[in-house]
C-alpha positions as semicolon CSV with decimal commas, in nm:
position;residue;x (nm);y (nm);z (nm)
1;X;5,744;4,009;9,794
2;X;5,505;3,760;9,697
3;X;5,197;3,784;9,896
4;X;4,895;3,504;9,852
5;X;4,596;3,287;10,006
6;X;4,574;2,911;9,992
7;X;4,271;2,761;10,024
8;X;4,366;2,403;9,963
9;X;3,981;2,328;9,832
10;X;3,979;2,561;9,568
11;X;3,943;2,430;9,213
12;X;4,202;2,614;8,989
13;X;3,991;2,540;8,673
14;X;3,670;2,702;8,817
15;X;3,615;3,029;8,661
16;X;3,534;3,395;8,869
17;X;3,512;3,257;9,211
18;X;3,519;3,595;9,379
19;X;3,458;3,495;9,754
20;X;3,783;3,294;9,803
21;X;3,914;3,257;10,113
22;X;4,264;3,152;10,319
23;X;4,505;3,201;10,495
24;X;4,734;3,534;10,378
25;X;5,113;3,442;10,323
26;X;5,369;3,648;10,261
27;X;5,665;3,467;10,015
28;X;6,006;3,618;9,963
29;X;6,149;3,549;9,607
30;X;6,490;3,675;9,686
31;X;6,538;3,468;9,988
32;X;6,287;3,194;9,897
33;X;6,113;3,235;10,309
34;X;5,793;3,219;10,363
35;X;5,585;3,370;10,633
36;X;5,210;3,314;10,830
37;X;5,081;3,675;10,848
38;X;4,690;3,559;10,983
39;X;4,588;3,257;11,180
40;X;4,228;3,357;10,984
41;X;4,109;3,326;10,634
42;X;4,079;3,606;10,388
43;X;3,974;3,689;10,098
44;X;4,002;3,978;9,802
45;X;4,372;4,087;9,947
46;X;4,511;4,427;9,852
47;X;4,845;4,499;9,961
48;X;4,914;4,892;9,890
49;X;5,210;5,149;10,049
50;X;5,263;4,908;10,327
51;X;4,921;4,809;10,398
52;X;4,731;4,477;10,376
53;X;4,384;4,496;10,332
54;X;4,096;4,249;10,248
55;X;3,766;4,172;10,295
56;X;3,540;3,980;10,501
57;X;3,218;3,852;10,330
58;X;2,905;3,762;10,567
59;X;2,744;3,540;10,623
60;X;2,394;3,402;10,788
61;X;2,573;3,331;11,106
62;X;2,816;3,635;11,186
63;X;2,779;3,865;11,420
64;X;2,903;4,153;11,226
65;X;2,680;4,201;10,905
66;X;2,703;4,303;10,693
67;X;3,052;4,216;10,449
68;X;3,301;4,443;10,531
69;X;3,654;4,596;10,484
70;X;3,983;4,446;10,691
71;X;4,324;4,661;10,758
72;X;4,582;4,369;10,899
73;X;4,823;4,551;11,168
74;X;5,180;4,471;11,182
75;X;5,086;4,213;11,474
76;X;4,906;4,009;11,274
77;X;4,529;4,154;11,447
78;X;4,308;4,341;11,188
79;X;4,101;4,633;11,232
80;X;3,723;4,674;11,053
81;X;3,759;5,010;10,830
82;X;3,367;5,006;10,683
83;X;3,089;4,797;10,560
84;X;3,176;4,728;10,184
85;X;3,326;4,511;9,910
86;X;3,640;4,577;9,799
87;X;3,876;4,835;9,843
88;X;4,173;4,954;9,632
89;X;4,437;5,221;9,615
90;X;4,670;5,361;9,361
91;X;4,852;5,634;9,402
92;X;4,571;5,955;9,417
93;X;4,271;5,784;9,381
94;X;4,124;5,567;9,624
95;X;3,820;5,298;9,487
96;X;3,559;5,201;9,785
97;X;3,265;4,997;9,773
98;X;3,078;5,103;10,035
99;X;2,729;4,870;10,019
100;X;2,515;4,971;10,292
101;X;2,161;4,797;10,147
102;X;2,222;4,904;9,796
103;X;2,554;4,858;9,594
104;X;2,737;5,207;9,584
105;X;3,120;5,276;9,379
106;X;3,290;5,548;9,504
107;X;3,581;5,695;9,372
108;X;3,785;6,001;9,594
109;X;4,101;6,149;9,500
110;X;4,202;6,400;9,828
111;X;3,883;6,526;9,920
112;X;3,659;6,491;9,632
113;X;3,443;6,230;9,553
114;X;3,284;6,067;9,248
115;X;2,944;5,792;9,299
116;X;2,994;5,546;8,995
117;X;2,635;5,458;8,915
118;X;2,500;5,135;8,742
119;X;2,850;4,997;8,647
120;X;2,827;4,627;8,898
121;X;3,246;4,611;8,875
122;X;3,444;4,308;8,960
123;X;3,784;4,171;8,867
124;X;3,941;4,543;8,917
125;X;4,265;4,789;8,883
126;X;4,382;5,130;8,860
127;X;4,605;5,212;8,570
128;X;4,729;5,567;8,566
129;X;4,441;5,782;8,521
130;X;4,181;5,505;8,399
131;X;3,955;5,251;8,626
132;X;3,936;4,921;8,417
133;X;3,636;4,685;8,515
134;X;3,475;4,380;8,464
135;X;3,074;4,442;8,452
136;X;2,902;4,173;8,629
137;X;2,557;4,213;8,414
138;X;2,754;4,093;8,080
139;X;3,114;3,984;8,167
140;X;3,286;4,272;7,948
141;X;3,603;4,494;8,024
142;X;3,573;4,800;8,023
143;X;3,820;5,113;8,113
144;X;3,676;5,432;8,252
145;X;3,861;5,740;8,220
146;X;3,864;5,858;8,595
147;X;3,983;6,249;8,418
148;X;3,735;6,272;8,160
149;X;3,514;5,991;8,236
150;X;3,522;5,836;7,912
151;X;3,424;5,490;7,895
152;X;3,526;5,201;7,672
153;X;3,378;4,913;7,651
154;X;3,568;4,622;7,482
155;X;3,435;4,454;7,164
156;X;3,333;4,020;7,187
157;X;3,572;3,793;7,009
158;X;3,285;3,733;6,768
159;X;2,865;3,758;6,822
160;X;2,842;3,394;6,875
161;X;3,069;3,319;7,155
162;X;3,053;3,694;7,298
163;X;3,368;3,838;7,522
164;X;3,535;3,562;7,714
165;X;3,799;3,701;7,979
166;X;3,934;3,441;8,268
167;X;4,152;3,734;8,363
168;X;4,382;4,035;8,268
169;X;4,646;4,322;8,389
170;X;4,752;4,590;8,174
171;X;5,076;4,684;8,122
172;X;5,263;5,020;7,998
173;X;4,922;5,101;7,813
174;X;4,845;4,753;7,671
175;X;4,577;4,532;7,748
176;X;4,678;4,135;7,809
177;X;4,401;3,854;7,848
178;X;4,407;3,512;7,932
179;X;4,148;3,367;7,726
180;X;3,923;3,028;7,711
181;X;4,183;2,776;7,615
182;X;4,424;2,953;7,866
183;X;4,588;3,118;7,648
184;X;4,783;3,472;7,645
185;X;4,607;3,727;7,462
186;X;4,702;4,100;7,393
187;X;4,422;4,303;7,301
188;X;4,396;4,657;7,124
189;X;4,096;4,837;7,186
190;X;4,168;5,097;6,903
191;X;4,094;4,811;6,654
192;X;3,918;4,504;6,881
193;X;4,215;4,287;6,745
194;X;4,343;4,004;6,974
195;X;4,708;3,863;6,913
196;X;4,764;3,525;7,045
197;X;5,127;3,527;7,271
198;X;5,325;3,239;7,180
199;X;5,377;3,105;7,476
200;X;5,498;2,732;7,692
201;X;5,292;2,814;8,011
202;X;4,917;2,796;8,028
203;X;4,764;3,094;8,254
204;X;4,475;3,072;8,540
205;X;4,556;3,462;8,656
206;X;4,716;3,709;8,555
207;X;4,946;4,030;8,708
208;X;5,164;4,366;8,640
209;X;5,337;4,614;8,823
210;X;5,543;4,922;8,740
211;X;5,817;4,671;8,559
212;X;5,729;4,313;8,471
213;X;5,416;4,105;8,390
214;X;5,361;3,835;8,606
215;X;5,086;3,495;8,600
216;X;4,993;3,228;8,760
217;X;5,046;2,900;8,548
218;X;5,170;2,570;8,424
219;X;5,384;2,409;8,140
220;X;5,099;2,301;7,829
221;X;5,212;1,958;7,782
222;X;4,980;1,739;7,623
223;X;4,738;1,470;7,775
224;X;4,911;1,606;8,097
225;X;4,653;1,536;8,391
226;X;4,845;1,691;8,710
227;X;4,986;1,992;8,635
228;X;5,218;2,202;8,873
229;X;5,170;2,566;8,897
230;X;5,418;2,850;8,930
231;X;5,440;3,213;8,975
232;X;5,646;3,329;8,638
233;X;5,749;3,664;8,532
234;X;5,739;3,722;8,182
235;X;5,918;3,853;7,966
236;X;5,731;3,978;7,591
237;X;5,963;4,060;7,311
238;X;5,633;4,129;7,012
239;X;5,424;3,818;6,953
240;X;5,624;3,560;7,161
241;X;5,669;3,566;7,580
242;X;5,959;3,369;7,790
243;X;5,912;3,306;8,069
244;X;6,105;3,324;8,436
245;X;5,984;3,036;8,756
246;X;5,973;3,289;9,066
247;X;5,780;3,014;9,311
């Protein structure tokens, strides 16, 4: 199942628009059947263990500020869980952004909790025992061990332009990035080297599950203005990638 939100006003060429809102849909990749899950807009949907969570960004006119985390019920109704800006769940780990006057980020494992100080994360994910996030302060991509507390920051590509990452994912302990030309890059955090993956698609978003890498992108057509974007499954072999359009 592919879950996504739709917003016709969103400019896909824009960068880092994390407050995108839209109706929530579910698309069966095998049957080609699409289903509308909500009749109200949601943002930052998270699908985990058969449950769906989303963020409702508060505005000055909202009757229930501040921003909160909600869960979607099976009948399409929703339930507010707590004040916060993001919820992430992976295996036995939980990540909770608590927002009660100041930004607080908590990690929890069972009944144990850890407050992460001064990290200001966004575009984050949990892979194994590592927490990856981009910093709102300097845009760096970081890897934090939730076991040892060791923090690794990716070095800039060059001192003049600094680090740029349109999107990223982690697959088989390898970090893959989308660069400023929508190209797919493989990053070695031990050496600081970037390797461009030869692929006929240009990407805006990239994802990974336990088995595959997926991306939202279009074919690289020279002098083409109107692109058709697809949901693509990638098979990477060394420094080349083949794509299969799923939707």
